[in-house]
Coordinates of C-alpha atoms and ligand atoms in Angstrom, one line a residue:
M1 CA 71.9 42.6 9.9
K2 CA 69.0 43.0 12.7
K3 CA 69.9 42.6 16.5
V4 CA 67.7 39.9 18.5
H5 CA 66.3 40.6 22.0
V6 CA 65.3 37.4 23.3
I7 CA 62.5 38.0 26.4
G8 CA 63.4 35.2 29.2
G9 CA 65.8 33.2 31.0
G10 CA 64.0 30.2 31.5
L11 CA 63.9 27.5 28.9
A12 CA 62.5 29.1 26.0
G13 CA 64.7 32.2 26.0
P14 CA 67.9 30.6 26.7
E15 CA 67.5 28.5 23.8
A16 CA 66.4 30.8 21.3
A17 CA 69.2 33.0 22.2
L18 CA 71.5 30.3 21.8
Q19 CA 70.3 29.3 18.7
A20 CA 69.8 33.0 17.1
A21 CA 73.7 33.6 18.1
S22 CA 74.9 30.4 16.8
L23 CA 73.4 31.3 13.1
G24 CA 75.8 34.9 13.6
C25 CA 72.9 37.1 15.3
E26 CA 74.0 39.7 18.2
V27 CA 72.0 38.9 20.9
T28 CA 70.5 40.8 23.5
L29 CA 68.6 38.1 27.0
F30 CA 66.3 40.0 28.9
E31 CA 65.8 38.4 32.6
M32 CA 63.9 39.9 35.3
R33 CA 65.1 37.9 38.1
P34 CA 66.5 38.1 40.8
H35 CA 65.2 41.6 41.3
R36 CA 61.3 40.6 40.0
S37 CA 60.7 37.1 40.3
T38 CA 58.0 35.0 39.7
E39 CA 55.4 33.0 42.3
A40 CA 57.6 29.7 41.4
H41 CA 60.4 30.3 40.4
Q42 CA 63.1 29.8 43.4
T43 CA 66.2 31.1 41.8
S44 CA 67.7 33.8 39.4
D45 CA 69.1 30.5 37.4
F46 CA 68.7 30.7 33.5
A47 CA 66.5 27.4 32.7
E48 CA 64.7 27.0 35.6
L49 CA 62.8 23.9 36.3
V50 CA 59.5 25.0 38.4
C51 CA 58.4 22.0 39.1
S52 CA 59.5 18.5 38.2
N53 CA 63.1 17.4 36.7
S54 CA 62.0 15.1 34.2
L55 CA 61.9 15.5 30.4
K56 CA 59.5 13.1 29.7
S57 CA 59.8 9.8 28.0
E58 CA 63.1 8.1 26.1
S59 CA 61.3 5.3 25.6
E60 CA 61.9 5.0 21.9
N61 CA 58.8 5.7 19.2
S62 CA 57.0 7.8 21.5
A63 CA 56.2 11.5 21.2
P64 CA 58.0 12.9 23.4
W65 CA 61.2 10.8 22.5
L66 CA 60.6 11.6 18.8
L67 CA 60.3 15.4 19.6
K68 CA 63.4 15.3 21.7
Q69 CA 65.4 13.3 18.3
E70 CA 64.3 16.0 16.1
M71 CA 65.5 18.2 18.9
R72 CA 69.1 16.5 18.8
R73 CA 69.8 16.8 15.2
A74 CA 68.7 19.8 15.2
G75 CA 71.7 21.0 17.7
S76 CA 69.5 22.0 20.5
F77 CA 71.5 23.5 23.4
L78 CA 69.3 22.9 26.3
L79 CA 68.7 18.9 25.2
K80 CA 72.7 18.3 25.1
E81 CA 73.2 19.9 28.6
A82 CA 70.1 18.2 29.7
D83 CA 71.6 15.2 28.2
A84 CA 75.1 16.0 30.3
S85 CA 73.5 16.3 33.3
A86 CA 71.1 13.1 32.9
V87 CA 69.9 11.2 36.3
P88 CA 68.8 7.8 36.5
A89 CA 65.1 7.7 35.7
G90 CA 64.1 4.6 33.8
H91 CA 62.6 5.9 30.7
A92 CA 62.8 8.9 30.9
L93 CA 65.1 11.6 30.5
A94 CA 65.4 13.6 34.3
V95 CA 68.2 15.9 35.2
D96 CA 70.0 17.1 38.3
R97 CA 68.1 21.0 38.2
I98 CA 71.0 22.7 39.6
E99 CA 73.5 21.1 37.1
F100 CA 71.5 22.0 33.8
S101 CA 71.0 26.0 35.1
R102 CA 74.4 25.1 35.5
R103 CA 75.6 24.5 32.3
V104 CA 73.2 26.5 30.2
A105 CA 74.4 29.7 32.2
D106 CA 78.3 28.3 31.2
A107 CA 77.3 28.3 27.4
I108 CA 75.6 31.9 27.3
A109 CA 78.2 33.3 29.6
A110 CA 80.8 31.7 26.7
H111 CA 78.8 33.0 23.9
P112 CA 80.6 36.0 22.2
R113 CA 77.6 37.1 20.7
I114 CA 75.2 37.0 23.7
T115 CA 74.6 40.3 26.1
V116 CA 73.0 39.5 29.1
V117 CA 70.5 42.1 30.6
R118 CA 68.9 41.2 34.2
E119 CA 66.2 43.8 34.1
E120 CA 62.1 43.5 33.9
V121 CA 60.8 44.6 30.3
T122 CA 57.8 46.2 30.4
A123 CA 57.5 47.6 26.9
L124 CA 57.6 45.6 23.3
S125 CA 58.6 48.1 20.9
E126 CA 58.6 47.5 17.1
D127 CA 62.2 49.2 16.7
A128 CA 63.5 48.8 12.7
D129 CA 66.9 47.6 14.6
H130 CA 65.7 44.4 16.2
I131 CA 63.5 41.2 16.2
T132 CA 62.6 40.7 19.0
V133 CA 61.8 36.7 20.9
L134 CA 59.0 37.0 23.8
A135 CA 59.5 33.8 25.6
S136 CA 58.8 35.0 29.2
G137 CA 56.9 32.0 30.0
P138 CA 53.7 31.3 32.0
L139 CA 54.1 33.5 35.0
T140 CA 55.1 36.8 32.8
S141 CA 55.3 39.8 34.3
P142 CA 51.9 41.6 35.2
A143 CA 53.1 44.7 33.4
L144 CA 54.6 42.7 30.3
A145 CA 51.5 40.7 29.9
G146 CA 49.7 43.8 29.9
E147 CA 52.0 45.0 27.3
L148 CA 51.2 41.8 25.0
Q149 CA 47.5 42.7 25.5
R150 CA 48.0 45.8 24.4
L151 CA 49.5 44.7 20.9
T152 CA 47.0 41.5 20.7
G153 CA 43.8 42.7 21.9
S154 CA 42.5 41.9 25.7
D155 CA 40.6 39.3 24.6
Q156 CA 43.3 37.4 23.4
L157 CA 45.2 36.7 26.5
A158 CA 44.4 33.7 29.1
F159 CA 45.7 34.3 32.4
Y160 CA 45.5 30.9 34.0
D161 CA 44.1 26.9 32.1
S162 CA 41.5 24.4 33.0
I163 CA 42.2 21.3 31.5
A164 CA 39.1 18.3 31.2
P165 CA 40.7 14.7 31.3
I166 CA 40.4 12.8 28.2
V167 CA 39.1 9.4 27.7
D168 CA 40.5 7.6 25.0
A169 CA 36.7 6.5 23.0
S170 CA 38.1 3.0 22.2
T171 CA 37.7 2.1 25.9
I172 CA 33.9 3.4 26.8
D173 CA 31.2 1.3 27.1
M174 CA 29.0 2.4 24.6
E175 CA 26.5 0.2 25.5
K176 CA 25.5 2.0 28.5
V177 CA 26.1 5.6 27.0
Y178 CA 24.0 7.6 23.9
F179 CA 24.7 10.2 21.5
A180 CA 22.3 13.1 21.6
A181 CA 22.4 17.1 21.4
R182 CA 21.1 18.9 24.1
W183 CA 16.9 19.8 23.5
D184 CA 17.9 18.0 19.8
K185 CA 19.5 21.0 18.8
G186 CA 21.5 20.5 16.5
T187 CA 23.7 17.2 15.5
A188 CA 24.0 14.3 18.5
D189 CA 27.7 14.8 18.4
Y190 CA 28.0 14.4 22.1
I191 CA 27.9 10.7 24.1
N192 CA 26.1 11.4 27.4
C193 CA 27.3 9.4 30.2
P194 CA 23.7 9.1 32.5
F195 CA 23.9 8.7 36.1
T196 CA 20.6 7.6 38.4
K197 CA 20.4 9.4 41.5
E198 CA 22.0 6.7 43.7
E199 CA 24.7 6.7 41.6
Y200 CA 25.2 10.8 41.4
E201 CA 25.0 10.5 45.4
A202 CA 27.9 7.9 45.0
F203 CA 30.0 9.9 42.4
L204 CA 29.7 12.9 44.4
E205 CA 30.6 11.3 48.2
A206 CA 33.6 9.8 46.3
L207 CA 34.5 13.3 44.7
L208 CA 33.9 14.7 48.0
A209 CA 36.4 12.7 49.8
A210 CA 39.5 12.0 46.9
E211 CA 43.0 13.0 47.9
K212 CA 43.1 17.2 46.1
V213 CA 46.4 18.8 45.0
A214 CA 47.0 21.2 47.0
S215 CA 47.5 24.9 45.2
K216 CA 49.7 27.3 46.1
D217 CA 48.4 30.2 47.5
W218 CA 49.0 32.9 44.4
E219 CA 46.7 30.6 42.2
K220 CA 43.6 30.5 44.4
P221 CA 42.1 33.8 43.3
Q222 CA 43.0 32.5 39.3
Y223 CA 39.7 30.8 39.4
F224 CA 36.8 32.2 37.0
E225 CA 33.1 31.5 38.4
A226 CA 32.4 30.3 34.9
C227 CA 35.3 27.7 34.8
L228 CA 35.0 25.9 38.7
P229 CA 37.2 23.0 39.1
I230 CA 34.3 19.9 39.8
D231 CA 35.7 19.4 43.1
E232 CA 34.7 23.2 44.5
L233 CA 30.9 22.9 43.1
A234 CA 30.5 19.8 45.1
R235 CA 31.5 21.0 47.9
R236 CA 29.0 24.2 47.7
G237 CA 26.1 22.2 47.6
R238 CA 25.1 18.5 47.0
D239 CA 22.9 19.9 43.5
T240 CA 25.5 22.2 42.2
L241 CA 27.2 20.1 40.0
R242 CA 23.9 18.3 38.4
F243 CA 23.0 22.4 37.6
G244 CA 26.6 22.8 36.1
P245 CA 28.8 20.4 34.5
M246 CA 26.2 17.8 35.1
K247 CA 23.2 19.6 34.1
P248 CA 20.9 16.5 32.5
A249 CA 18.1 18.6 31.0
G250 CA 17.3 18.1 27.2
L251 CA 19.2 15.2 27.0
T252 CA 16.5 12.3 26.7
N253 CA 18.1 8.8 27.1
P254 CA 16.6 7.1 23.9
K255 CA 16.7 3.7 26.6
T256 CA 14.0 5.2 28.7
G257 CA 12.3 8.2 27.2
R258 CA 13.0 10.3 30.1
W259 CA 15.7 12.8 31.1
P260 CA 18.6 11.0 33.5
Y261 CA 19.1 12.2 37.0
A262 CA 22.6 13.7 36.6
C263 CA 24.6 13.7 33.0
V264 CA 28.6 14.3 32.3
Q265 CA 29.1 15.1 28.3
L266 CA 31.6 13.4 26.2
R267 CA 33.0 15.6 23.5
Q268 CA 35.0 14.5 20.6
E269 CA 38.4 15.7 21.1
N270 CA 40.1 15.6 17.8
L271 CA 39.1 14.3 14.1
R272 CA 39.7 10.6 14.2
A273 CA 37.3 10.5 16.7
D274 CA 39.3 8.2 18.8
S275 CA 39.7 10.6 22.4
Y276 CA 37.1 12.2 23.9
N277 CA 37.2 15.2 27.1
L278 CA 34.9 15.1 30.0
V279 CA 33.3 18.5 29.0
G280 CA 33.7 21.1 32.2
F281 CA 35.3 18.2 34.2
Q282 CA 38.5 20.4 34.8
N283 CA 39.4 18.8 38.7
H284 CA 42.0 19.7 41.7
M285 CA 42.1 15.6 42.6
K286 CA 45.4 13.7 42.7
Y287 CA 45.7 11.8 39.4
G288 CA 45.2 8.7 41.7
D289 CA 42.4 9.4 43.1
Q290 CA 40.6 11.3 39.6
A291 CA 41.4 7.6 38.2
K292 CA 38.9 6.0 40.7
V293 CA 36.0 9.0 41.2
L294 CA 36.0 9.3 36.8
R295 CA 35.7 5.2 36.6
M296 CA 32.3 6.0 38.4
I297 CA 31.1 7.6 35.3
P298 CA 28.6 5.6 34.2
G299 CA 30.1 3.9 30.6
L300 CA 33.6 4.7 32.4
E301 CA 33.8 2.0 34.7
N302 CA 37.1 0.9 32.6
A303 CA 38.4 4.0 31.0
K304 CA 41.3 4.9 29.7
F305 CA 42.6 8.3 30.4
L306 CA 44.8 9.9 27.9
R307 CA 45.4 13.3 30.1
Y308 CA 43.7 13.4 33.4
G309 CA 41.9 17.3 34.5
Q310 CA 44.0 20.1 36.0
I311 CA 44.0 23.7 37.1
H312 CA 46.7 25.9 37.4
R313 CA 47.8 29.8 36.3
N314 CA 49.1 29.3 33.0
T315 CA 49.5 33.0 30.6
Y316 CA 49.6 32.4 27.2
I317 CA 48.1 34.2 23.7
N318 CA 45.2 32.5 22.0
S319 CA 48.2 32.2 19.2
P320 CA 45.1 30.7 16.3
A321 CA 43.8 33.8 16.3
V322 CA 47.4 35.9 16.9
L323 CA 49.9 34.1 15.7
N324 CA 51.4 33.3 11.4
D325 CA 53.1 29.8 11.7
T326 CA 56.6 31.4 12.0
L327 CA 55.6 32.4 15.6
Q328 CA 56.0 35.7 14.5
L329 CA 52.8 38.2 15.5
K330 CA 50.2 39.1 12.5
A331 CA 49.9 42.2 13.5
H332 CA 53.4 42.8 14.7
P333 CA 56.0 40.4 12.7
S334 CA 59.0 41.6 14.2
I335 CA 57.8 40.2 17.8
L336 CA 57.5 36.0 17.8
I337 CA 56.3 34.3 20.7
A338 CA 58.0 31.3 22.0
G339 CA 57.4 28.9 25.1
Q340 CA 54.7 28.4 26.8
L341 CA 53.5 31.7 26.5
S342 CA 52.7 30.4 22.8
G343 CA 50.3 27.5 23.7
V344 CA 52.4 25.2 24.2
E345 CA 52.6 22.7 27.1
G346 CA 55.8 21.5 29.1
Y347 CA 59.3 22.1 29.3
T348 CA 60.5 19.7 26.6
E349 CA 57.7 21.4 23.8
S350 CA 59.0 24.9 25.5
I351 CA 62.6 24.3 24.6
A352 CA 61.1 23.5 21.3
G353 CA 59.6 26.3 21.0
G354 CA 62.7 28.2 21.9
L355 CA 64.4 26.4 18.9
L356 CA 62.2 27.2 16.7
A357 CA 61.9 31.0 17.6
G358 CA 65.6 31.5 17.7
R359 CA 66.6 29.8 14.3
F360 CA 63.4 32.1 12.5
A361 CA 64.5 35.2 14.5
A362 CA 68.3 34.8 12.8
M363 CA 66.6 34.1 9.8
L364 CA 64.2 37.1 9.8
A365 CA 67.3 39.1 11.1
R366 CA 69.7 38.0 8.0
G367 CA 67.0 38.7 5.8
E368 CA 66.5 34.9 4.5
Q369 CA 63.3 33.2 3.7
L370 CA 61.5 31.6 6.6
A371 CA 60.6 28.1 6.3
T372 CA 58.2 25.8 8.6
P373 CA 59.1 22.7 9.7
P374 CA 56.9 19.6 7.8
R375 CA 53.4 19.0 9.1
Q376 CA 54.9 15.3 9.7
T377 CA 57.6 15.8 12.6
A378 CA 57.0 16.8 15.8
H379 CA 58.0 20.7 15.8
G380 CA 55.5 21.1 12.9
S381 CA 52.8 19.6 14.4
L382 CA 53.1 21.4 17.7
L383 CA 53.3 24.8 15.5
H384 CA 50.4 23.3 12.8
Y385 CA 48.7 23.1 16.8
I386 CA 48.8 26.0 18.1
T387 CA 48.6 28.5 14.9
H388 CA 45.6 26.1 13.7
S389 CA 43.4 25.0 16.1
E390 CA 40.0 26.7 16.9
A391 CA 40.7 30.2 18.0
K392 CA 37.5 29.4 20.4
G393 CA 38.6 27.9 23.8
F394 CA 41.7 27.3 22.5
Q395 CA 44.1 25.3 25.1
P396 CA 47.8 24.8 25.2
A397 CA 49.4 20.8 24.4
N398 CA 52.0 18.5 24.9
I399 CA 53.0 16.8 22.2
T400 CA 51.4 13.4 21.7
F401 CA 50.9 11.2 18.5
D402 CA 47.2 13.1 18.5
L403 CA 48.5 16.1 17.0
L404 CA 50.6 14.1 14.3
P405 CA 49.0 13.6 11.3
P406 CA 47.5 9.9 11.6
L407 CA 48.9 7.5 8.7
E408 CA 46.5 6.9 5.6
D409 CA 43.4 4.8 6.0
E410 CA 44.9 1.8 4.3
L411 CA 48.0 1.5 6.0
R412 CA 45.8 2.2 9.8
K413 CA 43.6 -1.0 8.0
K414 CA 46.3 -3.0 8.1
I415 CA 48.4 -2.1 10.2
R416 CA 46.6 -3.0 14.0
D417 CA 49.6 -2.7 16.3
K418 CA 49.4 0.4 17.9
K419 CA 53.2 0.5 18.5
E420 CA 54.1 -0.6 14.8
R421 CA 51.8 2.6 13.4
H422 CA 53.9 4.7 15.9
R423 CA 56.8 3.7 14.2
I424 CA 56.1 4.7 11.2
Q425 CA 54.8 7.7 12.3
C426 CA 58.5 8.5 14.3
E427 CA 60.5 7.2 11.1
R428 CA 58.3 9.5 8.9
A429 CA 58.6 12.7 11.3
L430 CA 62.6 11.9 11.5
G431 CA 62.7 11.8 7.7
A432 CA 61.2 14.8 6.9
W433 CA 62.9 17.0 9.5
G434 CA 66.7 15.6 7.7
E435 CA 65.3 17.1 4.8
W436 CA 64.0 20.3 6.3
L437 CA 67.1 20.7 8.4
A438 CA 69.5 20.6 5.3
A439 CA 67.3 22.9 3.5
E440 CA 67.3 24.8 5.7
K441 CA 71.4 24.9 6.6
S442 CA 71.4 25.2 2.5
L443 CA 70.3 28.9 3.0
L444 CA 72.8 29.8 5.8
P445 CA 76.4 30.3 5.3
A446 CA 78.5 27.9 7.0
Ligands
LIG1 P1 59.5 30.0 32.0 O1 60.4 29.0 32.0 O2 58.7 30.5 32.8 O3 60.8 31.2 31.7 C1 60.5 33.0 31.4 C2 60.9 33.7 32.3 O4 60.8 35.4 32.0 C3 61.4 33.6 33.7 O5 62.9 33.2 34.3 C4 60.7 34.7 34.2 O6 61.7 34.9 35.3 C5 61.1 36.0 32.9 N1 60.2 37.1 32.8 C6 59.1 36.6 33.1 N2 58.7 38.1 33.1 C7 59.5 38.8 32.4 C8 59.7 40.3 31.8 N3 58.6 41.2 32.2 N4 60.6 40.8 31.6 C9 62.5 40.0 32.0 N5 61.8 39.0 32.0 C10 60.7 37.9 32.4 N6 55.9 21.9 32.8 C11 56.4 20.1 32.7 O7 57.2 20.1 31.9 N7 56.6 20.0 33.8 C12 56.5 20.1 35.2 O8 56.3 19.8 36.3 C13 55.7 21.8 35.0 N8 55.4 22.2 36.8 C14 55.2 23.5 36.1 C15 54.9 24.4 37.1 C16 54.2 25.7 37.6 C17 53.8 26.7 38.8 C18 54.6 26.2 36.4 C19 53.4 27.9 35.9 C20 54.4 25.6 34.8 C21 54.9 24.2 35.2 N9 55.4 23.2 33.6 C22 55.6 22.7 34.1 C23 55.0 24.3 32.3 C24 56.0 24.9 31.6 O9 56.8 23.7 31.1 C25 57.3 25.8 32.4 O10 56.8 26.9 33.2 C26 58.2 26.1 31.6 O11 59.5 26.4 32.6 C27 57.9 27.0 30.7 O12 59.1 27.3 30.0 P2 59.3 28.9 29.2 O13 60.3 29.2 28.2 O14 58.0 29.2 28.1 O15 58.9 29.9 30.2

């Protein structure tokens, strides 16, 4: 049987290592801390939560709950330790981060088939004797990121995340906005929110006055001029936004027959067209202020935001282009990518990625057939998102119902209550997950 090398002792790495070891593989877990740290880690502990201590909602039939339920049923080692380190946090699973890390470290130390090597990995090889799980995270060391670029192609690695806000389509005031394509080129797929001069001036003032999230020093140089946050553009000049993401040129308003003074464009986010993103509206505003300022956009006065804008450093690969649906690099199938580096977003999603990668790596090491989890499941939907999205402009995602397959049209029409629809989606997901786990188990020795 081949050995398994896991690179990264954050969230995905330890889960992958424990999964592969529990399936009988000899595992070497590489972690560069404390010899070399990242800009966000404070300790040399395994499973350090670098920011909040929340693994998100535990409300029954929510998408984060579904993901965690699947993980529990699959025997996620890190989720077990998270449950054991939980602190009161209403409907969320929040943990005592020190206790959580200590428990994960104990589980790794106690496992007879895991060897820990504290060194920075700078080269990736395709040795015949081992399978590699790369889980070096959003702050992968530069040397290793360079190596990954060499293997995948220089344009397949992103170094920061700029996330535009997403709005619930049903909360857009369609009386105030209009569909149009710039210069009438192509189909009129974009929703346009037209500003008068007065509305633009008021929006600009509010944007400039809004409270911003303080970025860490190490994040600042990561901006690309082509993708600046709107608060930075506003700071550069009163008209900069009107020549950038709020450009009105070529967007004739059918009500006036003229171009507006400024315009925000909304682009359809998913096939169901029930959510739209605000094109180019990545920003640094705190969420509370962001809600107030974005609701000054004509047509969005009562908007419900499904996601707020963000911008931060994040290394991730262009998974739809380079990964297959068992997390293997298409061109180097003995290397699997897990965690945030693979284009999932969030602590829980990263652990879930580690769970799958550890199991896939073990199956590969044992020479067994790999089976992707069903599309109905939260794990299957995350995998589907990162491997089947549009490669151009690919951005990481959290688990949401948007990623899960919707109910059939007939059922959707019949069941008006969103909560009930989500309950059915969760029930189906857990059923399919159970079947997948049972089939996988039958392939492996006890
Ligand atoms: P990590 O947990 O970062 O683990 C990667 C590990 O690999 C690290 O221990 C690192 O030291 C090691 N490593 C890197 N390069 C090498 C190398 N060359 N050789 C050996 N080891 C190496 N998500 C949330 O859900 N909530 C939050 O509040 C949140 N806050 C975040 C704040 C910041 C600043 C960042 C960057 C991300 C945040 N995330 C958050 C996103 C994400 O969930 C976390 O980054 C999460 O830790 C990702 O898990 P991971 O296992 O993929 O990577």
